[in-house]
Every structure is written in structure tokens, then in C-alpha cells.
Amino acid sequence: MAARLRCLLGLVLLLAARPCLAWESWGGDPGGSRFSPLHAITPDTVSQLIRAFEFHTGDLTARPPDVMRRTKFEATPLFVEDSLIFCSPFNEVIALDPGTGAQKWRYDPKIATNQRPANRYVCRGVTHWVDNSAPQGAACRSRIFMGTNDVRLIALDAKTGLPCADFGKGGEIKLDIGMPLEWPGEFQITSPPVVGRGVIVVGSSIGDNRRVDAPSGVVRAFDARSGAPRWTFEPLKHEGIEAGHGNVWAAMSVDEARGLVFLPTSSPSPDFWGGKRPGNNEHANSVVALRIETGELVWAFQTVHHDVWDYDLPAQPTLARIDTGEGQRDVVIQPTKHGFVFVLDRDTGKPVWPVEERSVPQGGAEGERLSPTQPFPTHVPALTSQTISTDDAFSLLPFLRHSSCERQFAEARNEGLFTPPSTQGTLEFPFTGGGVNWGSAAFDPVHQILYANTSRAVHLIKLIPRADAARFNPPPGHDFGQQKGAPFAMSRSVMKSPLGLLCNKPPWGEMVAVDLKAGKVLWRSIVGTTEDVAPLGVPFPFGAPLVNGLAVTAGGVVFTGALDAYLRAFDARSGQELWQGRLPVPGVANPMTYVWKGEQYVAIGAGGHSEAGTSIGDSLVAFRLARPGEAPSLWSRTIDRPGGRFFATASAIALVIVALVVAALRWRRRRRITQL
């Protein structure tokens, strides 16, 4: 009873702190908790969700098919100014009526579609900021900020969508990259900027594995009113090394009260050979805390030393207040691609629980200088397994030995986590997509539980000597990087069987719930099927790699999309899958929830993901609870469920076959009678 009262008190305090019950930041709040205090949708009521509306951006009909095949619809809408506001992969900003999905306004920055961005056409979201010093009703008092694929920072009036004339030049700033690019799409902005204390901070996404002297990962800050430059910060220390990157391509977090911005930095260039960048390469692969008004470094904590695995930080740092067992502390929670969760003191960056430096495999490629140790958290368990062997090779026909996957596993170098890349070929597990990826984690501050989507797949990383690189012809499905300036190029591929299924045993995608205080995993649940990618749409319940994130509510429900075309709801306490809502194509984006006119809605971008090979679309879909007189349709409860279409089709084919056989038997019988 006492525990229940504490939970109730915590929820009351949270509701008091967030009276608008909106989704005002990409991560739900500036600290990226992805927690909503809304509670109308519960494990008992979630089965009554029905589709409220589906909005199409128009890209699917307006853009050429070859352009759409280079898109990733990863946007999470905001609920601000009585509108849902989001961006398309082409950086069109769209505001919708939150109840009907009718378009209220649209802004098109006219992105060129012939530049082939390194990370494809993508916009994960926009940022909202209110200038409290401006008069009520003034133009651009309420602003929407967005970074673009062609390296602009744009400010719009949140109520009208018109550019803010007092920001930069006509409402936009063109970022100065400071060096020539190999092609226009080598440098882009994919994640939303952040704002605090009147300063807007923006990162960058830069093409990987192209060259040693890649563009710098400088983080830039501007005055949120005028667009005037405020400061720059170079995460990677360049003394004695030759490298670029160390950029911040994922979302950042802001602690407005402390005046801090938290950066999740990426790896230096190139990803898989670091002979020209000796040392640990601070402050790449790090959580970095800066004074948001000045850019002054407060602290930094590195999660991978001298990264040659592309284990950069892809997830937004989660700001939370947790019970450590020794009292409440304000912390930064940082999940990683290799499945770790680092919990750091928000003021000092020191680990809340011990982090050990442990010896890791050595014997890197020629000219490499690896770190002898890597940091391992000791209290919070890894979110996913981190070792792979031939015993983990997957086959649909397990009685067959020496499968293709077993042979691939046996032929590659594999000494566990942090096995160095090699010319022989190295198994990298978790693969460079995670663990946890850009979708980030969610934290329930009432029950003190962390939730995260994770992936389980294997990469084969192979270094190619420079003399052989010019004549190397990468097979289909292989990512090839020149790594110019290094003695090796690289090839990277997700290990699959001849049937196109992943080589490692399922599950391939899981949602994980972790009690941080106790340091234990509470439950794991498989998320997704093979329905959208397998031949004939066979819905094997194997899970699907999950680069996208989730949202958790006070109602006790966790929502997520996946690589099959469903929005799913899970019981936050048990992990039981409770409901699926059919989407036009996979929703590889983060869901969000809001209240409009007394009703709770859940929305998700559903446009597919070209890198994952899914079908492509251009939709934003919202669901709400059925009203009196309404109910979920029989179709939605049968056919619009994972496997529903496959089994309906299979049943129909079986009935046709049976009917044909019966007809044939009757015909033969009649013929015999006639002959008699």
C-alpha cells in the first residue's frame, strides 16, 4: 500500500509539473524521457483503439519512385499550438488539426532531390520554442526550428508556418561546413536541434567511411531570436591525430534549470581503421555536457575508446531523477549501440554505479593502435546479448548441419565484443545498428523503469587492402567504404542466409524493461514479425531489428512501431503484447501521444524505411479510443492483425484447391456413370 501511495504521489507531482499534457519536444520533453502522464489508454482499454485519421504528405504521388526509394520516414510529430507539427523526409513542415488530421499549413524549403544524401532523405523532427520576451500575439513568438538535408537551419512561425523574417536571412541560416564536400549530400542535418535559454544548438550527420580527412563534427549554436552565431564546439580533440567527424547526429537533451546541453557524440573518421588517430580520441563516442549559453565544456564521459566498430552514440541522452538506493539523484542515462546503459551524475559526469575498464581483444590490422581496455558498466545489465557463435547460427531447417550461416560464422574472426576489424572478416555483434539506435530509450519516472527497443543482428566487417580496393566489386547488400587516406577500404554486410533471413537465431528485435535501482531486467518481449519482408508475407514471429523508439504512458502502456506495418501496445508491467493497429506501411518512427478535446490519441509516422528494405509510404496515422456507439471493426480484429492477411490468403487458396479437387472428383464420377 505504501508503495502504491508513493507512485500515486509521484504521478500527481508529475501532472502538476506538466499541466498541458502535450508532447512538446521530440523526446516528449527536453530531457527525452518519452513518458506521458496521460492515462485514458490502459491495458484494459487499449483494445478499443480505432483509427482516428490517416494523413498523406503527398510525396508518394508527387516524387519519382527512384527518389522515394532513398527516403526514411522517421519523424515524430509535436503537439503544440493546438496542432500536430512534423516534417517529411524532404523537410516539408506540416501542421495538422489534431482531431481530424486536416492540414492547417505547410512550409516547403524546396530541397533538391538530386543530391543523394549519405544518410538518405530523412527528418526525425522539429523543435518548438516560445520567446517569452516577445509580446503576446507577436509574429514568431512561438517558433518551429528545423535542420535540413541541405544544411540549413530554418525558423518558422508555429501558428502560420511563415518564415521568421528576423531570424538569419529571411528565416534561415546556411551552415558553413568549412571545407569542400566530396558531393552535396556528404553533410546533412537529420535530427531536430535543441533550444535552451534563448540559444539553439544544432548537430550534423556526415557520410561514414569515405575518407580520413572527413568534415569536422563541430556543434554550432545560434541566438534563437536573431540567428546570430553564439558559439561552436569541436568534440574531437585533434592534437596529434588526423581525423574528422566526432559529430552529433542523434538528438541532444537540455536541462534548462542548469543551463546545460548534453551531446551524444559519434566516432572519428574513418569508422573501421584508426591508425592515424592514436589514443582514445576524446571526446568522440562520449556524452558531453556544455554550458548552453557559452559552449563551455563542463564534463565528458567516453563510452568507447578509440572506436573502430562504429559504436558511436546514436541515442538521445535521457535526463531523469532516480532512486539509486542511496537517495535521489539527477542523472543522464545513455544507452549504446553495443547494448550497454551508462548512468552518469548530471552535474559531474561521474558514473553513478561503478564502470570497469576491462581487457578486450587485441591484434588489430596493420598500423592500428587499439585501446587495451574498454569501459563496462557493472550494475545495469546489458540490454542485449553481446557474444555470438556457430551454435547461434539460424536455419529454418535445424536438422540440416553445416548451413551457409554456420560456414560464414566459422570463417570469420570472432573473439567476442570489441573483436578488431580484419582482412579475414570480423563478426560484429551487436551490429552497428544496435543494441539501441536513434529511437533512444523511455523512462517512467513514477515506477523508475527504463524501456528500450533493441536489435539483434550480426555484421560481417572486412578490411580490404588498398591495392585490392580499386577492383573490389561489392556484392549486393554490401556497404562499401573507400576510407581514403587509410591503408584499407572496408566492406560491411548484415549476415543473412540464402533465403534472406538473418543468420543469427531469433529474436531479432526485442523491447526490454530494466529496473535501474535493482540493476535487473524485468522482462523482454519480441517485437515484430517478418510479414513485410519475408517471401509471400509469411509472418514468422521472430521479431524485427528496431532502430526506432517507443513511448510509455502513466496508463501503463508502451507503444512502438516496427519493421512490419503495425503500431503495437505492450503492458508496461509485464511486457505482454496487448494490441496492434494496422498501418499502411511500416512505422519506423517514434510514436507519441496527446489529448485533444478530452480524448487521448496516439500517433506515428508510417512511411517505411528504404535502408531496411520495407515498402515505402508517406502517412501519419493517429488512433483514439472508440466513442459511445463505436467499436473496433471485425476486420481490424481479424485480418488487420499480424498474419491475418497471410492466413486469410492461405485459407482462401486452400478452399479453392479443395473446391477444384471436389469438382474434379465429381466430374470423373459423372463421366464414369455416363460411360456405364
XYZ file of C-alpha atoms in Angstrom:
676
model
C 0.000 0.000 0.000
C 2.831 2.411 0.849
C 4.491 1.759 -2.494
C 1.192 2.391 -4.284
C 0.728 5.687 -2.432
C 4.253 6.761 -3.377
C 3.515 6.002 -7.026
C 0.266 7.980 -6.830
C 2.039 10.932 -5.209
C 4.744 10.827 -7.874
C 2.143 10.896 -10.627
C 0.299 13.825 -9.011
C 3.532 15.811 -8.796
C 4.340 14.988 -12.415
C 0.913 16.073 -13.590
C 1.323 19.335 -11.704
C 4.644 19.931 -13.422
C 3.173 19.260 -16.903
C -0.296 20.818 -16.925
C -0.658 20.941 -20.711
C -0.296 17.158 -21.141
C 1.230 17.788 -24.562
C 4.169 16.343 -26.487
C 6.227 19.493 -26.886
C 9.677 18.069 -27.649
C 10.946 15.324 -29.934
C 11.590 13.113 -26.912
C 8.361 14.143 -25.172
C 10.232 16.672 -23.018
C 13.641 18.412 -23.330
C 15.245 15.570 -21.351
C 13.978 12.889 -23.709
C 12.030 10.753 -21.227
C 9.368 9.722 -23.786
C 6.986 9.462 -20.856
C 3.466 10.855 -20.945
C 1.286 11.325 -17.838
C -1.802 10.524 -19.912
C -3.750 7.578 -18.574
C -7.016 7.147 -20.516
C -5.463 4.352 -22.572
C -4.716 1.453 -20.234
C -4.122 -2.287 -20.594
C -7.891 -2.671 -20.085
C -8.958 -0.087 -22.682
C -6.248 -0.315 -25.354
C -8.168 -2.974 -27.303
C -10.777 -0.266 -28.023
C -8.396 1.881 -30.065
C -9.610 2.717 -33.570
C -8.041 4.729 -36.357
C -8.806 8.429 -35.969
C -7.236 9.606 -39.222
C -4.516 8.997 -41.791
C -2.760 11.958 -43.392
C -0.679 11.662 -46.573
C 2.136 14.147 -47.211
C 1.679 13.634 -50.966
C 5.281 12.564 -51.546
C 4.310 9.112 -52.768
C 2.444 10.556 -55.746
C 4.476 13.751 -56.268
C 8.016 12.333 -56.088
C 9.654 9.959 -58.593
C 9.892 6.337 -57.407
C 13.701 6.349 -57.516
C 13.719 9.357 -55.153
C 11.231 7.754 -52.764
C 13.486 4.694 -52.629
C 16.042 6.935 -50.901
C 13.744 8.027 -48.042
C 13.304 7.154 -44.380
C 10.154 8.481 -42.689
C 11.402 8.811 -39.086
C 9.563 11.931 -37.910
C 7.852 12.228 -34.535
C 5.184 14.953 -34.525
C 4.953 17.569 -31.793
C 1.645 18.596 -30.248
C 1.963 22.365 -29.806
C -0.194 25.397 -30.624
C -3.237 23.106 -30.924
C -1.566 21.374 -33.868
C 0.397 18.270 -34.737
C 3.575 19.561 -36.380
C 6.108 17.324 -38.100
C 8.498 17.190 -41.054
C 8.596 14.957 -44.104
C 11.814 13.275 -45.312
C 12.155 16.246 -47.698
C 11.946 18.757 -44.816
C 8.458 19.968 -45.604
C 6.978 21.132 -42.287
C 3.278 20.315 -41.928
C 0.737 21.302 -39.264
C -2.412 19.219 -38.826
C -5.648 19.503 -36.913
C -5.037 17.049 -34.039
C -8.565 15.638 -34.157
C -9.203 15.237 -37.890
C -5.773 15.275 -39.498
C -6.790 18.135 -41.797
C -3.836 20.222 -42.966
C -3.622 23.665 -41.366
C -0.434 24.902 -43.001
C 2.629 23.629 -44.849
C 6.095 25.023 -45.480
C 8.276 23.667 -48.297
C 12.009 24.566 -48.199
C 12.352 23.084 -51.710
C 15.050 20.510 -51.028
C 16.858 19.372 -54.182
C 16.194 15.710 -54.907
C 19.330 15.017 -56.941
C 21.909 15.265 -54.144
C 21.779 11.658 -52.783
C 22.277 12.385 -49.066
C 24.682 9.983 -47.361
C 22.018 9.005 -44.811
C 19.142 9.274 -47.283
C 16.335 11.823 -47.173
C 15.256 11.933 -43.547
C 13.962 14.380 -40.947
C 13.375 12.990 -37.460
C 11.507 16.012 -36.184
C 11.221 19.703 -35.476
C 11.754 21.826 -32.354
C 9.337 24.213 -30.660
C 10.327 27.303 -28.697
C 8.380 30.205 -27.248
C 10.073 33.612 -26.942
C 8.595 34.780 -23.644
C 10.188 38.213 -24.099
C 8.047 38.887 -27.184
C 4.554 40.419 -26.830
C 1.553 38.093 -26.852
C 0.344 37.640 -30.427
C 3.599 38.827 -31.986
C 4.741 37.072 -35.139
C 7.181 34.252 -34.376
C 6.736 34.494 -30.636
C 6.097 30.753 -30.949
C 8.658 29.188 -33.281
C 9.373 25.927 -35.064
C 13.020 25.180 -35.827
C 14.272 22.542 -38.261
C 17.615 21.441 -39.679
C 17.578 20.287 -43.290
C 19.166 17.713 -45.544
C 20.887 20.541 -47.414
C 22.406 22.025 -44.235
C 20.061 24.903 -43.427
C 18.620 25.909 -40.061
C 15.092 27.253 -40.563
C 12.782 29.184 -38.202
C 9.005 29.320 -38.796
C 6.041 30.886 -37.035
C 4.432 27.920 -35.247
C 0.912 29.260 -35.847
C 1.191 30.142 -39.537
C 4.200 28.301 -40.947
C 5.637 31.542 -42.323
C 9.423 32.064 -42.088
C 10.594 34.261 -39.209
C 11.975 37.300 -41.018
C 14.124 38.361 -38.051
C 15.995 35.032 -37.939
C 19.093 34.819 -40.111
C 18.349 35.781 -43.690
C 14.633 35.518 -44.405
C 14.135 32.911 -41.713
C 17.083 30.632 -42.357
C 20.822 30.147 -41.864
C 23.073 28.232 -44.227
C 25.681 26.411 -42.144
C 29.319 26.963 -43.101
C 30.899 23.496 -43.238
C 34.377 24.943 -43.531
C 35.726 22.614 -46.228
C 34.800 21.256 -49.666
C 32.498 18.248 -49.738
C 33.002 15.207 -51.940
C 29.377 15.568 -53.033
C 26.479 17.749 -51.791
C 24.907 15.007 -49.684
C 28.017 14.167 -47.659
C 26.865 16.544 -44.896
C 23.268 16.963 -43.672
C 21.143 17.558 -40.569
C 18.822 14.684 -39.678
C 17.819 15.168 -36.017
C 15.985 18.153 -34.520
C 18.016 20.949 -32.909
C 17.514 21.842 -29.250
C 16.808 25.178 -27.558
C 17.554 26.461 -24.078
C 17.970 29.907 -22.528
C 17.440 31.582 -25.889
C 20.159 29.552 -27.645
C 19.544 27.000 -30.392
C 22.084 24.184 -30.820
C 22.388 22.037 -33.952
C 24.450 18.959 -34.811
C 25.168 17.234 -38.117
C 25.122 13.912 -39.928
C 28.168 13.136 -42.080
C 28.810 10.329 -44.569
C 30.798 7.495 -42.977
C 33.831 5.622 -44.261
C 34.599 7.910 -47.175
C 37.926 9.389 -46.076
C 40.291 10.032 -43.202
C 40.082 13.819 -43.634
C 36.287 13.865 -43.361
C 34.387 17.010 -42.331
C 34.603 18.062 -38.714
C 31.791 17.308 -36.294
C 31.575 20.880 -34.979
C 28.426 21.609 -32.970
C 27.017 25.071 -33.674
C 24.891 27.395 -31.538
C 22.917 30.467 -32.586
C 20.741 33.082 -30.966
C 17.199 31.681 -31.140
C 15.755 35.124 -31.894
C 18.150 36.609 -34.431
C 20.110 33.610 -35.653
C 23.389 35.346 -34.784
C 26.240 32.880 -34.079
C 26.805 32.249 -30.361
C 29.483 29.559 -30.150
C 30.952 26.434 -31.715
C 32.294 23.304 -30.060
C 34.572 20.717 -31.663
C 34.000 17.412 -29.816
C 37.073 15.627 -31.181
C 40.470 16.746 -29.876
C 42.751 16.987 -32.909
C 46.169 17.203 -31.246
C 48.402 14.510 -32.755
C 45.700 12.856 -34.834
C 44.367 13.004 -38.373
C 40.595 12.503 -38.460
C 37.218 14.158 -38.862
C 33.699 13.510 -37.537
C 33.075 13.044 -33.825
C 29.837 14.762 -34.819
C 26.450 14.746 -33.078
C 23.935 13.206 -35.453
C 21.499 11.983 -32.790
C 19.156 14.162 -30.758
C 20.583 16.203 -27.868
C 18.983 16.926 -24.481
C 18.655 20.131 -22.461
C 18.496 20.848 -18.734
C 17.097 24.387 -18.759
C 17.460 24.884 -14.992
C 21.153 24.012 -15.035
C 21.749 25.689 -18.373
C 23.306 22.506 -19.788
C 23.067 20.791 -23.153
C 24.063 17.126 -23.449
C 25.673 15.847 -26.650
C 25.891 12.181 -27.716
C 28.965 12.214 -29.970
C 29.883 9.830 -32.759
C 33.063 8.034 -33.819
C 36.023 9.649 -35.603
C 36.721 9.013 -39.282
C 37.055 6.513 -40.715
C 34.978 4.102 -38.671
C 36.897 0.839 -39.018
C 40.598 1.787 -39.050
C 42.165 4.327 -36.709
C 45.909 4.135 -37.311
C 46.117 7.873 -37.990
C 44.249 8.790 -34.823
C 46.208 7.202 -31.945
C 44.877 7.387 -28.403
C 41.349 7.284 -27.057
C 40.120 10.061 -29.371
C 38.384 12.212 -26.772
C 35.611 13.473 -26.923
C 34.319 11.195 -29.633
C 31.987 8.361 -28.544
C 31.127 10.400 -25.463
C 28.360 12.048 -23.523
C 29.431 15.700 -23.391
C 27.873 18.370 -21.158
C 28.242 22.031 -22.240
C 27.031 25.368 -20.907
C 24.303 26.109 -23.393
C 24.846 29.883 -23.278
C 28.619 29.780 -23.867
C 29.588 26.323 -25.185
C 31.968 25.847 -22.234
C 32.860 22.206 -21.571
C 31.544 21.064 -18.171
C 32.319 17.349 -18.371
C 32.636 14.441 -20.790
C 32.383 10.683 -20.356
C 33.627 8.321 -23.077
C 31.737 5.069 -23.677
C 34.139 3.559 -26.274
C 37.866 4.261 -26.531
C 39.450 4.555 -29.995
C 36.340 3.298 -31.761
C 36.916 1.060 -34.807
C 33.472 -0.608 -34.676
C 31.140 2.324 -35.462
C 29.827 2.104 -31.899
C 29.039 5.808 -31.768
C 26.303 7.182 -29.523
C 23.078 7.138 -31.564
C 20.564 7.745 -28.788
C 19.338 10.915 -27.109
C 20.682 11.136 -23.519
C 17.760 10.616 -21.129
C 17.614 13.081 -18.231
C 15.959 11.592 -15.167
C 15.769 11.726 -11.396
C 16.296 8.252 -9.980
C 16.436 6.473 -6.667
C 19.907 4.927 -6.549
C 19.395 3.166 -3.238
C 21.349 5.966 -1.567
C 18.889 8.734 -2.233
C 17.545 10.608 -5.258
C 19.998 11.841 -7.914
C 19.668 13.753 -11.153
C 21.300 11.621 -13.821
C 21.976 11.201 -17.517
C 21.050 7.760 -18.858
C 22.905 6.829 -22.042
C 22.073 3.596 -23.911
C 24.503 2.475 -26.608
C 24.721 0.520 -29.836
C 26.594 -2.309 -28.139
C 23.799 -2.690 -25.608
C 25.211 -1.006 -22.500
C 23.432 1.534 -20.309
C 25.668 4.149 -18.676
C 24.119 6.112 -15.795
C 26.034 9.325 -15.060
C 25.695 12.063 -12.465
C 24.217 15.058 -14.245
C 26.499 17.627 -12.588
C 29.830 15.791 -12.756
C 29.530 13.072 -15.408
C 30.829 10.503 -12.932
C 29.229 7.032 -13.134
C 26.519 6.553 -10.516
C 27.477 2.887 -10.276
C 30.982 1.501 -10.987
C 32.241 1.244 -14.554
C 35.187 -1.117 -15.010
C 37.962 -0.901 -17.573
C 38.276 -4.473 -18.882
C 40.776 -6.007 -21.278
C 39.437 -6.536 -24.801
C 40.717 -8.430 -27.882
C 43.864 -7.057 -29.495
C 45.732 -7.716 -32.753
C 44.279 -5.057 -34.986
C 45.031 -4.556 -38.662
C 48.422 -3.283 -39.791
C 49.091 0.212 -38.445
C 46.245 0.018 -35.922
C 46.736 1.080 -32.286
C 43.833 -0.280 -30.283
C 42.871 0.603 -26.740
C 43.812 -2.311 -24.448
C 40.651 -1.807 -22.362
C 37.067 -0.642 -22.744
C 34.500 0.610 -20.171
C 31.951 -1.926 -18.894
C 29.054 -0.897 -16.594
C 28.768 -3.274 -13.632
C 25.331 -2.557 -12.161
C 22.846 -2.210 -15.019
C 22.928 -5.358 -17.200
C 23.457 -5.187 -20.945
C 20.175 -4.770 -22.816
C 21.079 -7.414 -25.384
C 23.456 -10.351 -25.774
C 26.985 -9.400 -26.846
C 28.523 -12.703 -27.969
C 27.776 -14.923 -30.969
C 28.996 -18.373 -32.039
C 28.283 -21.057 -34.632
C 25.816 -22.523 -32.131
C 23.769 -19.359 -32.615
C 23.524 -19.783 -36.396
C 19.914 -19.902 -37.546
C 18.304 -22.216 -40.066
C 14.632 -22.762 -40.871
C 15.574 -26.435 -41.192
C 17.545 -27.041 -37.976
C 18.145 -30.717 -38.766
C 20.425 -29.660 -41.621
C 24.020 -29.231 -40.486
C 26.735 -27.010 -41.951
C 24.341 -24.329 -43.090
C 25.505 -21.282 -45.018
C 25.299 -19.191 -41.835
C 27.394 -21.675 -39.841
C 30.080 -21.555 -42.521
C 30.084 -17.753 -42.530
C 30.365 -17.661 -38.732
C 33.177 -20.221 -38.680
C 35.264 -18.458 -41.330
C 35.262 -15.019 -39.676
C 37.304 -13.705 -36.787
C 35.186 -13.772 -33.631
C 36.600 -13.200 -30.166
C 33.553 -11.529 -28.656
C 32.711 -7.883 -28.085
C 35.348 -5.472 -29.474
C 36.976 -8.021 -31.823
C 39.033 -5.797 -34.170
C 38.136 -5.453 -37.864
C 40.328 -7.658 -40.068
C 41.141 -8.623 -43.637
C 39.894 -12.112 -42.742
C 36.491 -10.675 -41.928
C 35.226 -9.990 -38.388
C 31.868 -10.741 -36.828
C 30.485 -7.646 -35.140
C 27.719 -8.374 -32.652
C 25.712 -6.378 -31.760
C 25.872 -4.931 -35.264
C 26.345 -1.241 -35.960
C 22.578 -0.724 -35.932
C 22.393 -1.668 -32.220
C 21.655 -2.605 -29.452
C 19.852 0.693 -29.127
C 19.757 3.114 -32.049
C 18.385 6.620 -32.712
C 14.938 5.771 -31.314
C 16.513 6.086 -27.835
C 15.054 4.884 -24.537
C 11.979 5.823 -22.483
C 11.888 6.286 -18.709
C 8.902 6.011 -16.393
C 9.765 8.419 -13.519
C 6.982 7.080 -11.295
C 7.974 3.409 -11.362
C 11.667 4.099 -12.146
C 11.772 1.740 -15.120
C 13.772 2.206 -18.318
C 12.328 0.844 -21.579
C 14.266 0.404 -24.815
C 13.917 -1.243 -28.210
C 16.916 -3.371 -29.185
C 18.174 -5.145 -32.294
C 19.973 -8.485 -32.607
C 21.798 -8.889 -35.897
C 25.382 -9.610 -36.985
C 27.603 -7.571 -39.271
C 30.493 -9.026 -41.219
C 33.181 -6.332 -41.338
C 36.034 -6.875 -43.768
C 39.067 -4.661 -44.371
C 40.240 -4.577 -47.983
C 43.928 -3.726 -48.636
C 44.258 -0.527 -50.616
C 45.888 -2.359 -53.551
C 42.752 -4.509 -53.910
C 40.162 -1.812 -53.245
C 40.055 -0.406 -56.783
C 38.986 -3.731 -58.276
C 36.726 -4.786 -55.412
C 33.150 -5.221 -56.633
C 30.860 -5.251 -53.586
C 28.139 -7.919 -53.802
C 24.511 -6.829 -53.472
C 23.650 -5.808 -49.928
C 27.228 -4.901 -49.027
C 28.138 -1.412 -47.858
C 31.497 -0.406 -49.358
C 33.594 2.435 -47.955
C 36.770 3.708 -49.602
C 38.286 5.043 -46.342
C 40.565 7.226 -48.483
C 43.828 8.077 -46.754
C 43.825 4.754 -44.874
C 45.639 1.584 -45.994
C 42.314 -0.271 -46.065
C 38.898 0.172 -47.588
C 36.019 -1.640 -45.892
C 33.049 -3.838 -46.666
C 30.109 -4.270 -44.294
C 27.105 -6.541 -44.647
C 24.310 -7.838 -42.448
C 24.796 -11.606 -42.293
C 21.853 -13.346 -43.944
C 21.003 -16.799 -45.225
C 20.291 -17.512 -48.919
C 16.587 -17.105 -48.022
C 17.256 -13.513 -46.905
C 16.694 -14.232 -43.205
C 19.171 -13.113 -40.557
C 21.928 -15.614 -39.787
C 21.597 -15.438 -36.010
C 18.803 -17.144 -34.089
C 15.748 -15.039 -33.254
C 14.550 -12.917 -31.628
C 15.883 -10.185 -33.907
C 14.088 -7.340 -32.152
C 13.099 -7.015 -28.514
C 11.641 -4.465 -26.135
C 13.437 -4.546 -22.779
C 12.329 -3.178 -19.397
C 15.020 -2.520 -16.771
C 14.799 -1.679 -13.090
C 17.778 0.688 -12.776
C 17.855 0.722 -8.975
C 17.864 -3.076 -8.691
C 20.083 -3.479 -11.726
C 17.977 -6.180 -13.337
C 15.994 -6.824 -16.486
C 12.292 -7.101 -15.631
C 11.124 -8.534 -18.930
C 11.868 -8.892 -22.619
C 9.237 -9.018 -25.345
C 9.645 -9.863 -29.011
C 8.553 -7.007 -31.275
C 7.558 -7.516 -34.898
C 7.247 -10.276 -37.462
C 8.709 -10.943 -40.905
C 5.377 -10.123 -42.559
C 6.554 -7.077 -44.527
C 9.896 -8.519 -45.702
C 9.553 -12.324 -45.971
C 8.526 -14.069 -49.217
C 4.736 -14.369 -49.525
C 4.379 -12.250 -46.375
C 4.950 -15.192 -44.049
C 4.596 -13.720 -40.517
C 7.311 -15.580 -38.636
C 7.198 -14.271 -35.023
C 10.945 -13.712 -34.942
C 10.960 -10.032 -34.070
C 12.487 -7.385 -36.300
C 15.534 -5.128 -35.839
C 14.330 -1.966 -34.085
C 16.150 1.287 -34.842
C 13.064 3.276 -33.801
C 11.965 4.038 -30.256
C 8.894 3.921 -28.063
C 6.659 5.907 -25.733
C 5.464 4.934 -22.245
C 2.401 6.350 -20.502
C 1.066 6.690 -16.969
C -1.765 4.460 -18.131
C 0.678 1.551 -18.056
C 1.065 1.090 -21.823
C 4.181 1.162 -24.017
C 3.729 1.954 -27.725
C 6.145 1.169 -30.546
C 6.326 0.702 -34.295
C 8.394 -1.961 -36.049
C 9.528 -3.182 -39.472
C 6.130 -4.719 -40.087
C 3.154 -2.460 -40.638
C 1.700 -2.222 -37.119
C 1.664 0.146 -34.193
C 1.852 -2.075 -31.110
C 0.917 -1.654 -27.465
C 2.538 -3.587 -24.609
C 1.689 -3.868 -20.936
C 4.335 -1.756 -19.173
C 4.360 -4.066 -16.154
C 4.517 -7.486 -17.800
C 5.629 -6.888 -21.383
C 2.586 -8.676 -22.766
C 1.620 -7.545 -26.259
C -1.903 -6.159 -25.951
C -2.900 -4.638 -29.288
C -1.824 -3.995 -32.855
C -3.059 -1.188 -35.096
C -2.588 -1.727 -38.818
C -0.537 0.889 -40.681
C -0.356 1.415 -44.464
C 3.402 0.648 -44.395
C 5.845 0.059 -41.519
C 6.082 2.824 -38.929
C 9.847 3.004 -38.392
C 9.476 6.126 -36.274
C 8.858 7.030 -32.643
C 5.209 7.171 -31.530
C 3.786 9.988 -29.407
C 0.548 10.638 -27.520
C -1.566 13.683 -26.712
C -5.006 14.798 -25.528
C -7.367 16.699 -27.806
C -10.829 17.771 -26.643
C -10.704 15.323 -23.764
C -9.630 12.292 -25.801
C -6.223 10.618 -25.773
C -4.650 9.950 -29.180
C -1.549 8.000 -30.251
C 0.198 8.954 -33.497
C 3.085 7.575 -35.531
C 4.758 8.329 -38.848
C 4.234 5.453 -41.265
C 6.387 5.915 -44.342
C 8.648 2.883 -44.292
C 12.429 2.701 -44.309
C 14.382 2.297 -47.534
C 17.593 1.059 -45.872
C 15.650 -1.772 -44.229
C 14.009 -2.746 -47.498
C 10.415 -2.128 -46.404
C 7.582 -0.819 -48.527
C 7.566 2.985 -48.769
C 4.733 5.384 -47.975
C 4.017 8.927 -46.785
C 1.476 8.687 -43.949
C 0.966 9.972 -40.448
C -1.601 7.795 -38.650
C -3.429 8.531 -35.388
C -5.577 6.280 -33.192
C -8.014 7.085 -30.372
C -10.386 5.170 -28.120
C -13.761 4.291 -29.593
C -16.560 6.681 -28.660
C -20.009 5.590 -27.476
C -21.648 3.768 -30.363
C -18.292 2.974 -31.984
C -16.250 -0.231 -31.786
C -13.198 -1.712 -33.498
C -14.295 -3.426 -36.694
C -14.262 -7.196 -37.178
C -11.746 -6.635 -39.982
C -9.373 -4.792 -37.636
C -9.630 -7.603 -35.088
C -9.012 -10.401 -37.601
C -7.460 -9.539 -40.965
C -5.625 -6.401 -39.745
C -3.506 -8.375 -37.295
C -0.040 -9.882 -37.791
C -0.502 -12.906 -40.023
C -4.148 -12.108 -40.712
C -3.678 -11.459 -44.421
C -1.338 -14.412 -44.879
C -3.669 -16.877 -43.190
C -6.718 -15.419 -44.915
C -4.990 -15.772 -48.294
C -3.706 -19.248 -47.460
C -7.189 -20.284 -46.326
C -8.744 -18.900 -49.494
C -6.208 -20.752 -51.656
C -6.809 -23.943 -49.677
C -10.576 -23.595 -50.176
C -10.092 -23.048 -53.907
C -7.891 -26.137 -54.117
C -10.412 -28.186 -52.166
C -13.202 -26.915 -54.384
C -11.240 -27.801 -57.526
C -10.452 -31.271 -56.202
C -14.098 -31.860 -55.283
C -15.204 -30.605 -58.704
C -12.678 -32.858 -60.428
C -13.829 -35.900 -58.441
C -17.466 -35.169 -59.262
C -16.644 -34.769 -62.935
C -14.820 -38.111 -63.001
C -17.718 -39.746 -61.183
C -20.281 -38.361 -63.654
C -18.118 -39.420 -66.562
C -17.933 -42.990 -65.267
C -21.694 -43.075 -64.821
C -22.164 -41.784 -68.371
C -19.792 -44.420 -69.766
C -21.739 -47.140 -67.963
